[in-house]
């Protein structure tokens, strides 16, 4: 597939049914228009790319616009949908579940909606989890709570067994809410479904509190995460200033990417150091972290440090690689490590008071804030529109602030990370006053 077809969205076949949505096809009538298959959005908005396309006479790389289609692949009243939530918890999961159910039921008249309990385990009969019926009445209030109404789990299940379960229950479309591992799993389900020539649409809705899904603007729950973390940082600052040479260390989630830590520091600009997985730093030496921290204390008599869970892993000697059920490397506790090393460094030099705070599981279990609630509902609606049109193996997402469909295979090629030469990280450094490098 050439680069211009990089974002091609697969379809189960030609549309056969008319949409029950009473939308328009005319501009200017003040009614929302159906999205046409020819509606595309340019991916790279840079002048450099624009000039390149002009000079080469090439069409720009485009994404498929999300939204309701006039012609559908599935007959609304005879469609069965399933929803599964996998991986770690994240604010907004229940909002997405609710949005999917409401859109399926009220927009399209889908009568049978199945909830898959405890992640992909729920698609393996050997695990003994019973599928549950989802209705608007059951899910109408779940958006007020964090966690997931359906339960979750980590780890893969046999793809063939899971597809058997979907077929045995006559499922026409599966909505999988999850991060990198979940999306890779749902793509594998789509591949198996294609091999069987079955007509089941599989759709991913990107969920990761770390905001590390590639290509997309943002994953839901991320904004709530640093929103919830902000008052914790504020209080940690109060704790630090309340003691002579007071130091507060706050560890936030961020296994491979430091977006939560960096964004929280910008949102609550009392942070003096942000340590993230993308940066290498040393503890020792004249330019090392401990010496820079010492200079900070000499001037201001307090310091607030925000560290992402995946930061500084290179500092652990004789580290053994251990992976969790999702295949992610389990990191050493950088927060406890920093506390110990700081105490050791200042022992005999000057008195310090160190407070270590790890609010990670409180943050990820919080209900979505207003902004994320809006985002979750809109993602759910776009996912349903795409599935009803017979599109498959895609994620509903936002790119360049527009809602689009992106192939799952594209967003799972690599993790999104903070660019250390980018303006966002520069803003963090300007806010904290920390050096460009430590060590």
Coordinates of C-alpha atoms in Angstrom, one line a residue, residues 245 247 273 285-286 288-301 303 342 345-346 349-350 352:
X245 CA 14.2 22.9 53.0
X247 CA 10.8 18.8 49.4
X273 CA 11.4 19.9 38.4
X285 CA 27.9 15.7 39.0
X286 CA 27.9 19.5 38.9
X288 CA 23.3 16.5 37.9
X289 CA 19.8 16.6 39.4
X290 CA 21.0 16.5 43.1
X291 CA 23.4 19.4 42.7
X292 CA 20.7 21.5 40.8
X293 CA 18.2 20.6 43.6
X294 CA 20.7 21.7 46.2
X295 CA 21.1 25.1 44.5
X296 CA 17.4 25.5 44.4
X297 CA 17.1 24.9 48.1
X298 CA 19.8 27.3 48.9
X299 CA 17.9 30.1 47.1
X300 CA 14.2 29.2 47.8
X301 CA 14.3 26.8 50.8
X303 CA 11.3 22.4 46.0
X342 CA 17.9 12.8 48.1
X345 CA 22.8 13.2 49.5
X346 CA 21.8 15.8 52.0
X349 CA 25.1 18.6 54.6
X350 CA 21.9 20.3 55.6
X352 CA 15.7 18.5 54.6

